[in-house]
C-alpha positions as a Python dict, from the first residue, in 0.01 Angstrom:
ca = {
    (1, 'M'): (0, 0, 0),
    (2, 'P'): (-309, 168, 145),
    (3, 'A'): (-546, -24, 365),
    (4, 'R'): (-877, -128, 214),
    (5, 'S'): (-1215, -203, 361),
    (6, 'M'): (-1243, -573, 437),
    (7, 'D'): (-1597, -710, 413),
    (8, 'P'): (-1623, -1093, 397),
    (9, 'R'): (-1653, -1101, 17),
    (10, 'T'): (-1346, -879, -21),
    (11, 'R'): (-1148, -1096, 220),
    (12, 'R'): (-1239, -1412, 27),
    (13, 'S'): (-1146, -1258, -309),
    (14, 'R'): (-815, -1119, -184),
    (15, 'A'): (-726, -1444, -8),
    (16, 'A'): (-796, -1645, -325),
    (17, 'L'): (-587, -1412, -541),
    (18, 'E'): (-296, -1398, -295),
    (19, 'T'): (-295, -1776, -253),
    (20, 'A'): (-300, -1821, -629),
    (21, 'L'): (2, -1594, -673),
    (22, 'R'): (203, -1767, -402),
    (23, 'E'): (132, -2103, -570),
    (24, 'L'): (233, -1970, -911),
    (25, 'I'): (556, -1816, -776),
    (26, 'A'): (657, -2164, -663),
    (27, 'E'): (622, -2280, -1025),
    (28, 'R'): (771, -1996, -1233),
    (29, 'D'): (935, -1653, -1223),
    (30, 'L'): (721, -1355, -1131),
    (31, 'S'): (786, -1200, -1473),
    (32, 'Q'): (618, -1501, -1633),
    (33, 'I'): (296, -1470, -1432),
    (34, 'S'): (7, -1277, -1584),
    (35, 'V'): (-319, -1148, -1442),
    (36, 'S'): (-498, -1416, -1645),
    (37, 'D'): (-282, -1688, -1486),
    (38, 'I'): (-374, -1561, -1142),
    (39, 'T'): (-747, -1519, -1200),
    (40, 'K'): (-769, -1863, -1359),
    (41, 'R'): (-593, -2024, -1062),
    (42, 'A'): (-806, -1828, -814),
    (43, 'S'): (-1133, -1892, -1005),
    (44, 'V'): (-1224, -1523, -1015),
    (45, 'N'): (-1270, -1286, -1308),
    (46, 'R'): (-1038, -1007, -1418),
    (47, 'S'): (-1272, -733, -1297),
    (48, 'T'): (-1251, -878, -945),
    (49, 'F'): (-872, -869, -965),
    (50, 'Y'): (-869, -502, -1063),
    (51, 'E'): (-1112, -413, -784),
    (52, 'H'): (-834, -496, -539),
    (53, 'Y'): (-496, -466, -716),
    (54, 'S'): (-353, -250, -990),
    (55, 'D'): (-129, -523, -1135),
    (56, 'V'): (70, -838, -1053),
    (57, 'H'): (337, -642, -864),
    (58, 'D'): (76, -478, -641),
    (59, 'L'): (-65, -822, -563),
    (60, 'A'): (284, -959, -495),
    (61, 'A'): (352, -700, -224),
    (62, 'A'): (16, -773, -62),
    (63, 'A'): (41, -1152, -95),
    (64, 'C'): (375, -1159, 86),
    (65, 'T'): (299, -924, 374),
    (66, 'T'): (319, -1209, 626),
    (67, 'V'): (673, -1307, 533),
    (68, 'F'): (765, -939, 493),
    (69, 'D'): (638, -877, 846),
    (70, 'E'): (861, -1158, 971),
    (71, 'L'): (1159, -1017, 784),
    (72, 'V'): (1106, -665, 918),
    (73, 'A'): (1046, -802, 1270),
    (74, 'A'): (1379, -987, 1247),
    (75, 'S'): (1553, -666, 1145),
    (76, 'P'): (1628, -488, 1473),
    (77, 'T'): (1959, -618, 1339),
    (78, 'V'): (1967, -299, 1134),
    (79, 'V'): (1991, -114, 1467),
    (80, 'P'): (2208, -343, 1681),
    (81, 'P'): (2030, -398, 2016),
    (82, 'L'): (2205, -386, 2352),
    (83, 'N'): (2156, -629, 2636),
    (84, 'A'): (2093, -536, 3001),
    (85, 'E'): (2466, -485, 3053),
    (86, 'G'): (2484, -241, 2763),
    (87, 'S'): (2673, -478, 2535),
    (88, 'P'): (2559, -560, 2182),
    (89, 'T'): (2386, -893, 2130),
    (90, 'V'): (2373, -1083, 1801),
    (91, 'E'): (2087, -1331, 1852),
    (92, 'L'): (1853, -1173, 1596),
    (93, 'L'): (2090, -1181, 1300),
    (94, 'P'): (2084, -1560, 1264),
    (95, 'E'): (1703, -1541, 1284),
    (96, 'L'): (1699, -1292, 997),
    (97, 'F'): (1902, -1517, 767),
    (98, 'A'): (1725, -1832, 885),
    (99, 'H'): (1396, -1669, 787),
    (100, 'V'): (1533, -1578, 443),
    (101, 'A'): (1664, -1932, 390),
    (102, 'E'): (1329, -2082, 494),
    (103, 'H'): (1147, -1870, 233),
    (104, 'A'): (1429, -1862, -22),
    (105, 'P'): (1224, -1960, -331),
    (106, 'L'): (969, -1687, -259),
    (107, 'Y'): (1227, -1418, -186),
    (108, 'R'): (1435, -1521, -487),
    (109, 'A'): (1129, -1485, -712),
    (110, 'L'): (1041, -1143, -570),
    (111, 'L'): (1387, -993, -515),
    (112, 'G'): (1594, -1159, -787),
    (113, 'D'): (1676, -1051, -1141),
    (114, 'D'): (1327, -1140, -1265),
    (115, 'G'): (1152, -1006, -957),
    (116, 'S'): (969, -682, -887),
    (117, 'A'): (1139, -345, -834),
    (118, 'R'): (817, -226, -675),
    (119, 'V'): (826, -506, -419),
    (120, 'I'): (1193, -435, -344),
    (121, 'N'): (1119, -65, -292),
    (122, 'H'): (817, -148, -74),
    (123, 'L'): (1027, -376, 147),
    (124, 'L'): (1321, -135, 160),
    (125, 'H'): (1088, 147, 264),
    (126, 'R'): (942, -63, 547),
    (127, 'M'): (1286, -163, 672),
    (128, 'T'): (1407, 198, 661),
    (129, 'V'): (1107, 328, 855),
    (130, 'A'): (1145, 43, 1106),
    (131, 'A'): (1512, 125, 1154),
    (132, 'H'): (1429, 490, 1217),
    (133, 'V'): (1135, 449, 1454),
    (134, 'R'): (1307, 177, 1659),
    (135, 'R'): (1632, 352, 1722),
    (136, 'V'): (1703, 583, 2015),
    (137, 'P'): (1995, 828, 1998),
    (138, 'A'): (2265, 702, 2233),
    (139, 'E'): (2312, 1043, 2391),
    (140, 'T'): (1941, 1065, 2478),
    (141, 'A'): (1942, 726, 2648),
    (142, 'E'): (2263, 812, 2833),
    (143, 'A'): (2127, 1148, 2948),
    (144, 'A'): (1810, 982, 3075),
    (145, 'G'): (2012, 722, 3262),
    (146, 'T'): (1780, 444, 3149),
    (147, 'P'): (1736, 225, 2842),
    (148, 'V'): (1432, 291, 2624),
    (149, 'R'): (1232, 25, 2445),
    (150, 'P'): (1245, 60, 2065),
    (151, 'A'): (915, 131, 1891),
    (152, 'P'): (756, -158, 1700),
    (153, 'A'): (791, -183, 1326),
    (154, 'P'): (518, -6, 1128),
    (155, 'A'): (224, -214, 1013),
    (156, 'P'): (243, -329, 650),
    (157, 'T'): (-50, -109, 546),
    (158, 'D'): (91, 209, 702),
    (159, 'E'): (186, 494, 476),
    (160, 'D'): (514, 676, 537),
    (161, 'P'): (452, 842, 876),
    (162, 'A'): (445, 1219, 840),
    (163, 'D'): (657, 1267, 1153),
    (164, 'V'): (946, 1045, 1039),
    (165, 'P'): (1213, 1277, 898),
    (166, 'H'): (1465, 1198, 630),
    (167, 'D'): (1711, 963, 800),
    (168, 'P'): (2011, 883, 573),
    (169, 'A'): (2169, 653, 834),
    (170, 'A'): (1854, 440, 865),
    (171, 'A'): (1824, 424, 485),
    (172, 'F'): (2192, 329, 453),
    (173, 'V'): (2173, 42, 701),
    (174, 'A'): (1838, -89, 575),
    (175, 'G'): (1979, -88, 223),
    (176, 'A'): (2293, -269, 336),
    (177, 'V'): (2092, -542, 508),
    (178, 'L'): (1853, -590, 217),
    (179, 'G'): (2139, -581, -32),
    (180, 'T'): (2320, -851, 164),
    (181, 'V'): (2005, -1063, 168),
    (182, 'I'): (1959, -1027, -210),
    (183, 'D'): (2324, -1117, -277),
    (184, 'W'): (2299, -1421, -48),
    (185, 'L'): (1988, -1541, -231),
    (186, 'R'): (2155, -1490, -570),
    (187, 'R'): (2446, -1712, -460),
    (188, 'G'): (2219, -1990, -335),
    (189, 'C'): (2238, -1903, 38),
    (190, 'P'): (2590, -2040, 99),
    (191, 'G'): (2704, -2103, 453),
    (192, 'T'): (2479, -2090, 757),
    (193, 'P'): (2271, -1809, 909),
    (194, 'E'): (2526, -1797, 1190),
    (195, 'T'): (2810, -1748, 941),
    (196, 'M'): (2623, -1462, 774),
    (197, 'A'): (2548, -1308, 1113),
    (198, 'A'): (2915, -1319, 1213),
    (199, 'A'): (3018, -1153, 885),
    (200, 'L'): (2759, -874, 898),
    (201, 'W'): (2749, -798, 1268),
    (202, 'P'): (3075, -599, 1305),
    (203, 'L'): (2972, -378, 1013),
    (204, 'L'): (2632, -304, 1168),
    (205, 'I'): (2787, -233, 1506),
    (206, 'G'): (3031, 11, 1346),
    (207, 'T'): (2754, 191, 1158),
    (208, 'A'): (2533, 210, 1466),
    (209, 'R'): (2813, 356, 1676),
    (210, 'A'): (2910, 603, 1404),
    (211, 'A'): (2547, 716, 1383),
    (212, 'G'): (2521, 749, 1763),
    (213, 'W'): (2250, 485, 1795),
    (214, 'G'): (2171, 289, 2109),
    (215, 'T'): (1886, 48, 2179),
    (216, 'E'): (1808, -223, 2424),
    (217, 'G'): (1724, -576, 2325),
    (218, 'P'): (1375, -629, 2180),
    (219, 'G'): (1109, -735, 2424),
    (220, 'A'): (1285, -602, 2733),
    (221, 'A'): (1087, -381, 2962),
    (222, 'P'): (1198, -22, 3021),
    (223, 'T'): (1402, 19, 3336),
    (224, 'A'): (1258, 262, 3589),
    (225, 'E'): (1490, 495, 3774),
}
């Protein structure tokens, strides 16, 4: 979703439309929400809507960037981080599923059977790029003799960075994580975030090792030689 110029009038219009959609999603499925429903709730006209968004699905991706940012930020789980001793740590996986549970009605509306394929693809793309740009090949870190801090996740308005190559392993793991989230939502989020973390963690560790990935825990400072 490309960035747009944000003068005060534009910010007010977009905020009103995004708030209206989030309110409507709490009341009905996304497939049952029309542009007219949104503009009526936001007290703006249809021409204003189309100045900023191409359709309801475009608005949905924009309206949920905050929770998407939180989901992507909680997804270093897709590249299992290592602690200072070089052992994998699992703290972020419960956070990922706790975040999904907290926003379950919204995610269920957007990612469920009556949701938006465009929103799913947008989120999957962001998680794949985040997995790629955060990871550091294990052999590189080992050769350098020092852990390297993973790069931050891309901003929600970033286009696909030109210097990020095709990375099947990152796409595979991002898809596995998002697929697990969607299945958990479909089943009513059974169990606890900790239970989900324990079930998924060994699979992520195995994939990361098979792909030759190594990272340090998020937020840790690089270690100087």
